[in-house]
Tab-separated table of N, CA and C in Angstrom:
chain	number	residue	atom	x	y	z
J	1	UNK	N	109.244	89.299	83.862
J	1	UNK	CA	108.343	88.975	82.772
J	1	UNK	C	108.966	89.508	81.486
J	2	UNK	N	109.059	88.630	80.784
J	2	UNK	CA	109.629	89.132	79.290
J	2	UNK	C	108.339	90.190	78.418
J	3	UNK	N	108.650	90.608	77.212
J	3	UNK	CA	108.381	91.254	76.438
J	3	UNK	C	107.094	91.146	76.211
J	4	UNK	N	107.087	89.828	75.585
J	4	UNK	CA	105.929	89.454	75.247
J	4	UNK	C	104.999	89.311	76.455
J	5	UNK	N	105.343	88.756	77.616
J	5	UNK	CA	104.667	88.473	78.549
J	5	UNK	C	103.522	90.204	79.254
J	6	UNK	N	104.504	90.620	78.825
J	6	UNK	CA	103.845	92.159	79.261
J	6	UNK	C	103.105	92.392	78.354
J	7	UNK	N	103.095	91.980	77.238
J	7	UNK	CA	101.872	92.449	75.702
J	7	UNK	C	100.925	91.639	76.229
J	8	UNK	N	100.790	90.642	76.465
J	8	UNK	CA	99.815	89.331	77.053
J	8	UNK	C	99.192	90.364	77.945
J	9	UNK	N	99.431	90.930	78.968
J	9	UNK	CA	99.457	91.421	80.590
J	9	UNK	C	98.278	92.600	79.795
J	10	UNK	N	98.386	93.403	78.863
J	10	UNK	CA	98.727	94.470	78.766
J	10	UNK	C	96.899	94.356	78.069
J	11	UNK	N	96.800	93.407	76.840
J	11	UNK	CA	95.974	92.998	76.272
J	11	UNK	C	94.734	93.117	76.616
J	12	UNK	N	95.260	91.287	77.858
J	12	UNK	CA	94.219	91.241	78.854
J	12	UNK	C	93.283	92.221	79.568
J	13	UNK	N	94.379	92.836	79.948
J	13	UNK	CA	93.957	94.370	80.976
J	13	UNK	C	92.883	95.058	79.892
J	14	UNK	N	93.322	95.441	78.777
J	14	UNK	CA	92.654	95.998	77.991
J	14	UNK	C	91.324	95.052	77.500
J	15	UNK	N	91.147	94.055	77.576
J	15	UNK	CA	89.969	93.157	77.618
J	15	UNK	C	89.283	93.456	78.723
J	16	UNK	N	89.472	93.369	79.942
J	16	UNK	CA	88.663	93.610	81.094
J	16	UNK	C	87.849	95.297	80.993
J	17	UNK	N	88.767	96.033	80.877
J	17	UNK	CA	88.607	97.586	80.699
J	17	UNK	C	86.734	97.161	79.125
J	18	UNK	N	87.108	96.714	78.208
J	18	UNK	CA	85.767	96.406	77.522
J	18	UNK	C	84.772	96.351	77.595
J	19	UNK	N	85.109	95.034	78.779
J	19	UNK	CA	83.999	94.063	79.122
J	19	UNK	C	83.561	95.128	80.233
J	20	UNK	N	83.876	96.283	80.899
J	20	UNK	CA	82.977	96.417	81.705
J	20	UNK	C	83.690	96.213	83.568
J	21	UNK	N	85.369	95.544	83.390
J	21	UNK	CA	85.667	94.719	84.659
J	21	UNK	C	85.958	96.206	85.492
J	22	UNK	N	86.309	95.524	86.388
J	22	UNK	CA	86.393	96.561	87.728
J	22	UNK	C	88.459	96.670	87.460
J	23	UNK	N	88.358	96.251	86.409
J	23	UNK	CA	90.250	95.961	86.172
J	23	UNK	C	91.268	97.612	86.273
J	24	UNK	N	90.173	98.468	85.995
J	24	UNK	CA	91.061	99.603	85.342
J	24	UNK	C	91.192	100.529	87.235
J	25	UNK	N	92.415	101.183	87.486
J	25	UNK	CA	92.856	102.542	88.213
J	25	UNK	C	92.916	103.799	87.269
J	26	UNK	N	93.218	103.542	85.934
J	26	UNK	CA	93.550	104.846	85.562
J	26	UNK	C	92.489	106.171	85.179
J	27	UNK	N	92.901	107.250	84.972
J	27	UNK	CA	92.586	108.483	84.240
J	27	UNK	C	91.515	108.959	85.070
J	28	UNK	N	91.498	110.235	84.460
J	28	UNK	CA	90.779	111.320	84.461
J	28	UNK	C	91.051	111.911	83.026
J	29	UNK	N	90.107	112.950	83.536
J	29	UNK	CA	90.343	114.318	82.105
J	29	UNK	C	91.981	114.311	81.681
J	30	UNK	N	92.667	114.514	82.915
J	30	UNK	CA	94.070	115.059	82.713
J	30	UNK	C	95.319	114.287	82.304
J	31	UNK	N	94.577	112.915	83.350
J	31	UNK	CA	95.219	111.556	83.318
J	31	UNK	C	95.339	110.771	82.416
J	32	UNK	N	94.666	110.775	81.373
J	32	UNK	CA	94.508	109.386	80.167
J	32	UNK	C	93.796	108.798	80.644
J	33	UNK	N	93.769	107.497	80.276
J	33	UNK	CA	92.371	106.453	80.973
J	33	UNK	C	90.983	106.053	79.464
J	34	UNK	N	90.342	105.203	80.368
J	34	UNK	CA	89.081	105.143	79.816
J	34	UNK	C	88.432	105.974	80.418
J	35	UNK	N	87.021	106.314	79.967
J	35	UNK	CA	85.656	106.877	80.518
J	35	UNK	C	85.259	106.109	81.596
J	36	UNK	N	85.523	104.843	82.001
J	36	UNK	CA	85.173	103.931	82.815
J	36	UNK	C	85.689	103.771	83.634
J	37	UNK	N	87.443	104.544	83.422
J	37	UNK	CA	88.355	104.591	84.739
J	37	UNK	C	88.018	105.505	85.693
J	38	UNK	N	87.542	106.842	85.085
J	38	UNK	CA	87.374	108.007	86.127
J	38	UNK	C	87.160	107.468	87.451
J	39	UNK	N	87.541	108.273	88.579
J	39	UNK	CA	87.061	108.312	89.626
J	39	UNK	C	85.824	108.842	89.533
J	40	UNK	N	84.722	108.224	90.708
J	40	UNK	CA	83.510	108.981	90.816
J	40	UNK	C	83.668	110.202	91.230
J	41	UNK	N	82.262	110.791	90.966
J	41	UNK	CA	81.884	112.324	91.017
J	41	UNK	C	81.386	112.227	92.618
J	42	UNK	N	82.192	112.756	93.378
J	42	UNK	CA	81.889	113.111	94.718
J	42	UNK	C	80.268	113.178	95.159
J	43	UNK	N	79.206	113.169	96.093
J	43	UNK	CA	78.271	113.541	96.518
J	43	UNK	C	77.809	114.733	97.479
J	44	UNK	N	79.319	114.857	98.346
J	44	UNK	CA	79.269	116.017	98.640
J	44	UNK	C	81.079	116.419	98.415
J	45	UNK	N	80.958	117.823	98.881
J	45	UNK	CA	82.501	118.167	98.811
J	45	UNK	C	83.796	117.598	99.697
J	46	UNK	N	84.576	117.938	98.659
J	46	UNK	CA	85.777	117.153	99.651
J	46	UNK	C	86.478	118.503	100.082
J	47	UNK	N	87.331	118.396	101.381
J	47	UNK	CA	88.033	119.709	102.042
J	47	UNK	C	88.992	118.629	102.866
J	48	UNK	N	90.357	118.602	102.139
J	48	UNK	CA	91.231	117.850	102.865
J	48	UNK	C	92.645	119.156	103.195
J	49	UNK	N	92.932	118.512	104.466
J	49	UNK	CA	94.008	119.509	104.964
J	49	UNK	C	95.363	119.435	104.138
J	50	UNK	N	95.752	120.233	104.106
J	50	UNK	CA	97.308	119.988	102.988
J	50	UNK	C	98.076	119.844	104.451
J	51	UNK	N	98.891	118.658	103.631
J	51	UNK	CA	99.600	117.943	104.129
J	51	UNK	C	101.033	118.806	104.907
J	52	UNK	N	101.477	118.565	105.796
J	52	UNK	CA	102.794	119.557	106.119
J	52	UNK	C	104.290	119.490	105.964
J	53	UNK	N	104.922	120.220	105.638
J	53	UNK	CA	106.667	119.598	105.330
J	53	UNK	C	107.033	120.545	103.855
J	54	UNK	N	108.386	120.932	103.849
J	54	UNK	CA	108.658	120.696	102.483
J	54	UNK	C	108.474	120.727	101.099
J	55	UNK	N	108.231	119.459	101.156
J	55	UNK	CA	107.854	118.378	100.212
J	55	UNK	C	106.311	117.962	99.974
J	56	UNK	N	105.388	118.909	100.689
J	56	UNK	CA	104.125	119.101	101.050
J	56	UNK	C	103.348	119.857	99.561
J	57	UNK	N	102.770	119.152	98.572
J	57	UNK	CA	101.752	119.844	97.925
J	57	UNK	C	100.023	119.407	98.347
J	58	UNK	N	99.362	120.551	97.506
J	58	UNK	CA	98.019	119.817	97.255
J	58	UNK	C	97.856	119.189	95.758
J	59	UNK	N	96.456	118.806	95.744
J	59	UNK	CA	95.829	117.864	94.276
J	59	UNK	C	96.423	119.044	93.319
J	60	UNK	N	95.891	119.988	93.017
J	60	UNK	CA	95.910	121.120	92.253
J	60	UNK	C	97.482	121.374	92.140
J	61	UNK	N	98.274	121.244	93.434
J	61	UNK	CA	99.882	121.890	93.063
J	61	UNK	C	100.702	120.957	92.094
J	62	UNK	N	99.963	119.810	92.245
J	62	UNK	CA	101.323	118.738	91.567
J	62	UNK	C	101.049	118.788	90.298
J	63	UNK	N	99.571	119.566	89.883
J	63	UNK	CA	99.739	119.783	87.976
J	63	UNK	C	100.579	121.167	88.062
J	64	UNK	N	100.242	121.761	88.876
J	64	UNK	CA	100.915	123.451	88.503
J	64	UNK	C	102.683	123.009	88.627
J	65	UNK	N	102.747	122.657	89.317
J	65	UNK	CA	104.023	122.432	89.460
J	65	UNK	C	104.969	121.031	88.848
J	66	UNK	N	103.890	120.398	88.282
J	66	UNK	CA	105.057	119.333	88.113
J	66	UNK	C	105.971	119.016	87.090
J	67	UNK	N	106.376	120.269	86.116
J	67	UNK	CA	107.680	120.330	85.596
J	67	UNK	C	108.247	120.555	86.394
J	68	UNK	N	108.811	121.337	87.621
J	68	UNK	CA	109.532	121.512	88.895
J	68	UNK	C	109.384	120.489	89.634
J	69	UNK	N	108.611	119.598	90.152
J	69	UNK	CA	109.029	118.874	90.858
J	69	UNK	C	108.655	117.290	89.419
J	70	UNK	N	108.739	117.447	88.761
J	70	UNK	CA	109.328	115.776	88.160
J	70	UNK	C	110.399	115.227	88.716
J	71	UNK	N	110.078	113.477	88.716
J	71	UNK	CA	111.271	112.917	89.541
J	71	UNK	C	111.752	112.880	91.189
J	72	UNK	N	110.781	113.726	91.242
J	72	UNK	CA	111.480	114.328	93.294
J	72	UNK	C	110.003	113.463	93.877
J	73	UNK	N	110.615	113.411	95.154
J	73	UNK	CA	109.922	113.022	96.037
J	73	UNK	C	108.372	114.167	96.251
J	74	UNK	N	107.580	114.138	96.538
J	74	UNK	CA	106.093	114.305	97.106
J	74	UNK	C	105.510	113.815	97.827
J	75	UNK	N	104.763	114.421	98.921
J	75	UNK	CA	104.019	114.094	100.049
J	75	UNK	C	102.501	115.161	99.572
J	76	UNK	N	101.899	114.326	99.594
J	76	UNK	CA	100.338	114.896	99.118
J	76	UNK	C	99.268	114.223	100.131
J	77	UNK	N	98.172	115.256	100.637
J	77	UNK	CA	96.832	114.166	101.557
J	77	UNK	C	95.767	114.921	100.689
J	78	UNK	N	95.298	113.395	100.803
J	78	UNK	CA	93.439	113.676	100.130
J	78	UNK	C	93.023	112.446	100.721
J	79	UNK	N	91.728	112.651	99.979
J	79	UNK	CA	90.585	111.475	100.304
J	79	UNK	C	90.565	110.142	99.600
J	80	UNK	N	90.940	108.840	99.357
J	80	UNK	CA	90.724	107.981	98.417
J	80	UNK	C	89.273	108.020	97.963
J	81	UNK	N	88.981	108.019	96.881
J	81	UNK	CA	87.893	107.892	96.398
J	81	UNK	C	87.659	107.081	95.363
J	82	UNK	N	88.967	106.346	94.901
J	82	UNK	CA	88.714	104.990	94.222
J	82	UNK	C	90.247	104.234	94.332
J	83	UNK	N	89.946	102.960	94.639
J	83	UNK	CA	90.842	102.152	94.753
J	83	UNK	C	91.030	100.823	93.582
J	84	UNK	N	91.915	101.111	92.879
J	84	UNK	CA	91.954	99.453	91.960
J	84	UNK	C	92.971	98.520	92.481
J	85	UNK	N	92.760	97.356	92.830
J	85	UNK	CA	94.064	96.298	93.494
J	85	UNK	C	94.383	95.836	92.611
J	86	UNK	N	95.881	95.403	92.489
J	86	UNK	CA	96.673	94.481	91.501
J	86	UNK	C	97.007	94.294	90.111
J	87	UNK	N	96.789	95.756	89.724
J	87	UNK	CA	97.280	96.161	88.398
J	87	UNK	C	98.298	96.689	88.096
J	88	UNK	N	99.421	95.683	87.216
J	88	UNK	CA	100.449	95.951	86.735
J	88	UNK	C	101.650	95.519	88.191
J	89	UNK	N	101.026	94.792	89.030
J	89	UNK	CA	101.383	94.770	90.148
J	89	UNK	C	101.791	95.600	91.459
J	90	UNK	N	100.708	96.728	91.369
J	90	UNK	CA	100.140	97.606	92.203
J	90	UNK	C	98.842	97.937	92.322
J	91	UNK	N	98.898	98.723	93.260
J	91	UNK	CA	97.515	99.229	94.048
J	91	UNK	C	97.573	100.976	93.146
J	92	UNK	N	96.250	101.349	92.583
J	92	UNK	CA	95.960	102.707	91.613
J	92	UNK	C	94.869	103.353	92.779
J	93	UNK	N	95.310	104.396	93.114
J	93	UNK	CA	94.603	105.485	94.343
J	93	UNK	C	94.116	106.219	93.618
J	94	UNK	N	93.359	106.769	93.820
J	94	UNK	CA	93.073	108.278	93.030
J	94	UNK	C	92.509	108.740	94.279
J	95	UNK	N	93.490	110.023	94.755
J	95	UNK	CA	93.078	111.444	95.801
J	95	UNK	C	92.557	112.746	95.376
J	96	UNK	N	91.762	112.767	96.135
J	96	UNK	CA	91.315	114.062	96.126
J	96	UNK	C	90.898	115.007	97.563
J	97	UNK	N	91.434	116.481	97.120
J	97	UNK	CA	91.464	117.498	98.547
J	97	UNK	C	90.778	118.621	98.632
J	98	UNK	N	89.670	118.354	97.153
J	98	UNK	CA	89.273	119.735	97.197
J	98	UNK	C	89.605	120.806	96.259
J	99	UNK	N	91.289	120.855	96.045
J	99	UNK	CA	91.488	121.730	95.232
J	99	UNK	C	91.446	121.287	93.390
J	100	UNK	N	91.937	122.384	92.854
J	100	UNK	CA	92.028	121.738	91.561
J	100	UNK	C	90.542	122.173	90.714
J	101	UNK	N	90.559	121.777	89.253
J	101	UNK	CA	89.319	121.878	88.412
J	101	UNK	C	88.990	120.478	88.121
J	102	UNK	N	87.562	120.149	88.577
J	102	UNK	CA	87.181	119.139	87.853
J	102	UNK	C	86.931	119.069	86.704
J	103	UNK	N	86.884	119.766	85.838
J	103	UNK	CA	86.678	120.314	84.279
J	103	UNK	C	88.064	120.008	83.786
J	104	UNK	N	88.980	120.470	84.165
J	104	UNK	CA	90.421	120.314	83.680
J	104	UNK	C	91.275	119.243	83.922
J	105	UNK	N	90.336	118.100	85.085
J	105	UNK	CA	90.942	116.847	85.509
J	105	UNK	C	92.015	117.134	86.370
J	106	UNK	N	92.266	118.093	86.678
J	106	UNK	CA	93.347	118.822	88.240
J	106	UNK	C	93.015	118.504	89.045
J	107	UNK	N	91.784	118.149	89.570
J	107	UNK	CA	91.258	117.517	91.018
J	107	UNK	C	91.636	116.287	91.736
J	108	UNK	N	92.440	115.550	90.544
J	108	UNK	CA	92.230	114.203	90.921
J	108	UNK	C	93.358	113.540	90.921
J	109	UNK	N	94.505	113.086	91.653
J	109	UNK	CA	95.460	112.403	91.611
J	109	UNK	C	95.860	111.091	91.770
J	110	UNK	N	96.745	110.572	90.772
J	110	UNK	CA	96.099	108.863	90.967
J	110	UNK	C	97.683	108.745	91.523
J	111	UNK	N	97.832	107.399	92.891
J	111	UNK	CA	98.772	107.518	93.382
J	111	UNK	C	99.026	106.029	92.998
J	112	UNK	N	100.201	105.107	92.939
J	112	UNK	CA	100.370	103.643	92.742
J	112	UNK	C	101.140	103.668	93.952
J	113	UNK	N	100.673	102.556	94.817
J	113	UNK	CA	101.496	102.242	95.769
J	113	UNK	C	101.003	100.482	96.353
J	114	UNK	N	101.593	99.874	96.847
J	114	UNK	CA	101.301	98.490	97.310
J	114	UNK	C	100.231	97.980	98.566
J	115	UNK	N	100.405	99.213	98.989
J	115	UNK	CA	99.084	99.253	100.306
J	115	UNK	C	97.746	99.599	99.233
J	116	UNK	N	96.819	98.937	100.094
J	116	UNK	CA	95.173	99.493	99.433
J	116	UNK	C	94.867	99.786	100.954
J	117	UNK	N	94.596	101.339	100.329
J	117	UNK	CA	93.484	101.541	101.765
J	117	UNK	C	92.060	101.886	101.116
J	118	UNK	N	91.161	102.141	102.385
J	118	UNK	CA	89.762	101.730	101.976
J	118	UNK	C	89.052	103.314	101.466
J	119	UNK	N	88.190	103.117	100.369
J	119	UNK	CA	87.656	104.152	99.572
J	119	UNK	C	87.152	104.848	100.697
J	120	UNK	N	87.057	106.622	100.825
J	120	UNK	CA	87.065	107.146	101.927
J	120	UNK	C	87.525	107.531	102.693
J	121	UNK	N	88.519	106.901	103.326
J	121	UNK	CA	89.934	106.690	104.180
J	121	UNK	C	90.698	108.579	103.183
J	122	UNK	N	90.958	109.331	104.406
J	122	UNK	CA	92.018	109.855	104.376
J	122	UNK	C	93.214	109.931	104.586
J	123	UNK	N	94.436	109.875	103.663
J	123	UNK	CA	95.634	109.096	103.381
J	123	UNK	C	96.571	110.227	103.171
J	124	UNK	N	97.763	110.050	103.493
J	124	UNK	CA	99.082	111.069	103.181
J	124	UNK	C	99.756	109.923	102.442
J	125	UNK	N	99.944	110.216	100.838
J	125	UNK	CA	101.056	109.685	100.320
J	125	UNK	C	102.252	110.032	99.990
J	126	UNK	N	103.478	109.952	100.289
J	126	UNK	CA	104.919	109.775	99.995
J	126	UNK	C	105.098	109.362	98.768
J	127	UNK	N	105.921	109.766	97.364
J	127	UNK	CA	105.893	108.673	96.421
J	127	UNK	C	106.618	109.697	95.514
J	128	UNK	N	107.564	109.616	94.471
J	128	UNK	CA	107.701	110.062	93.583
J	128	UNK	C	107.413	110.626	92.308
J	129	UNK	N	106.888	111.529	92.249
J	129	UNK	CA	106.317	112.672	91.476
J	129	UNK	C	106.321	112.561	89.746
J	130	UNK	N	105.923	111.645	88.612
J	130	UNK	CA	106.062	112.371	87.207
J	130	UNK	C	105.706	112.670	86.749
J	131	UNK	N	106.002	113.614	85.851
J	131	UNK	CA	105.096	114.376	84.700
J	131	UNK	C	105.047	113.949	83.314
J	132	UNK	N	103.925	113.314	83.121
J	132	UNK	CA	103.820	113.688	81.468
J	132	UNK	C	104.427	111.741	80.912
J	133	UNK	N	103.634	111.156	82.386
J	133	UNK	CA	103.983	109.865	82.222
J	133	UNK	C	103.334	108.792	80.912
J	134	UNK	N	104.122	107.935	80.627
J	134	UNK	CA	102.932	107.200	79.286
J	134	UNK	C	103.249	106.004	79.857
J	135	UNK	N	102.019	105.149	79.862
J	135	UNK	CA	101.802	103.858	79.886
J	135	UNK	C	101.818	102.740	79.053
J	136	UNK	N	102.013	103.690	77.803
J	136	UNK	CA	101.273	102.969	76.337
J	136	UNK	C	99.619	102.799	76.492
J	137	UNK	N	99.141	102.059	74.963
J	137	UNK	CA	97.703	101.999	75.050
J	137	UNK	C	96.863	103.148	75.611
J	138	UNK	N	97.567	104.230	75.278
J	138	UNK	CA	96.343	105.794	75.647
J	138	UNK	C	95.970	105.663	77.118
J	139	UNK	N	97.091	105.047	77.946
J	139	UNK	CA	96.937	105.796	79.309
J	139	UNK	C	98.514	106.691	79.263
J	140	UNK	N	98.385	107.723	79.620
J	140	UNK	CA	99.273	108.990	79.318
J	140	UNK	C	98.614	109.573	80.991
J	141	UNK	N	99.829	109.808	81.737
J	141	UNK	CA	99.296	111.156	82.607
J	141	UNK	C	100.398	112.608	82.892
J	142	UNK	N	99.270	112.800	83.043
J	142	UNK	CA	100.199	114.660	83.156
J	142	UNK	C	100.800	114.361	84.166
J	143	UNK	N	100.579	114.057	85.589
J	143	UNK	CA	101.116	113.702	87.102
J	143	UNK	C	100.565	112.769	87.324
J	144	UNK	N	101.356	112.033	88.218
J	144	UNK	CA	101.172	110.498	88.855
J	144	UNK	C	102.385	110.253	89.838
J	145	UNK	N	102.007	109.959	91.435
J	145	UNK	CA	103.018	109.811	92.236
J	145	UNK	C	103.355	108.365	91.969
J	146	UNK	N	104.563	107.952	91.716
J	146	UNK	CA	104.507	106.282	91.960
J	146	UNK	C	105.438	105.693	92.998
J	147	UNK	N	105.565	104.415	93.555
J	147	UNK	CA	106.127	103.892	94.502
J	147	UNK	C	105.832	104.900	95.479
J	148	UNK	N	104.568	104.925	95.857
J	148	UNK	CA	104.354	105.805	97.412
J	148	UNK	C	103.548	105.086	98.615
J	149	UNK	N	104.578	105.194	99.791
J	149	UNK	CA	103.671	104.539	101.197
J	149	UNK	C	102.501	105.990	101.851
J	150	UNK	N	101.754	105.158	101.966
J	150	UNK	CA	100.713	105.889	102.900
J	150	UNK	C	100.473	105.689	104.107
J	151	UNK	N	99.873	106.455	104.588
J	151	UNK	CA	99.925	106.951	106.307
J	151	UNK	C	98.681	107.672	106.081
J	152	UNK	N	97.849	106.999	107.335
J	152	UNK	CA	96.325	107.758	107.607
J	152	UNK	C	96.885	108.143	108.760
């Protein structure tokens, strides 16, 4: 897609996000986003097992840490608790395990990967780690795994 074709892409998206559409994955507090992107506010608590290996963080480690691990591989498990399909030509996760501040938007990690699994579903994602990513149009995130496969 050329230049322009992505301003078109980009627009649109930002039209839906307006109107109200179910179009947006992004943000949190920490993440950038609209107010409309957030993930929901849990009903009860989440307590997800940290994942094992390595290359193993939780929600909370990949802000503490992700000037150290920018660029590197990550393996993170939480809970999906919101799923957006087919934006930008991916699937937008947002996990959560429990740890982290919901006040500070640390709780919540949005993962892009091509699988959608189902809101609820506890997931281990694989995916590459960045910090301090920009999207343009005021989605900006502190951390965001991208290109990651999941495994329930």
């Amino acid at each position: 897609m050329n230049r322009f074709g992505k301003w078109v892409a980009l627009c649109v998206f930002i039209g839906a996000l307006a109107a109200g559409g179910d179009a947006s994955a992004f943000g949190n507090a920490a993440s950038g986003g609209s107010d409309g992107a957030k993930a929901p506010v849990p009903s009860e608590p989440i307590k997800v097992e940290k994942a094992k290996g390595a290359d193993a963080y939780n929600v909370s480690e990949t802000y503490e840490k992700g000037a150290e691990v920018d660029k590197k591989t990550v393996v993170v498990r939480g809970k999906d608790v919101k799923v957006s399909k087919g934006i930008m030509g991916k699937n937008w996760v947002h996990l959560r395990d429990g740890s982290g501040d919901s006040r500070k938007g640390t709780n919540n990690l949005v993962v892009t990967t091509q699988e959608a699994p189902e809101v609820g579903d506890v997931v281990t994602a694989k995916g590459i780690l960045y910090k301090d990513k920009d999207f343009g149009a005021g989605y900006l995130y502190k951390v965001i795994v991208e290109e990651a496969t999941l495994k329930q």
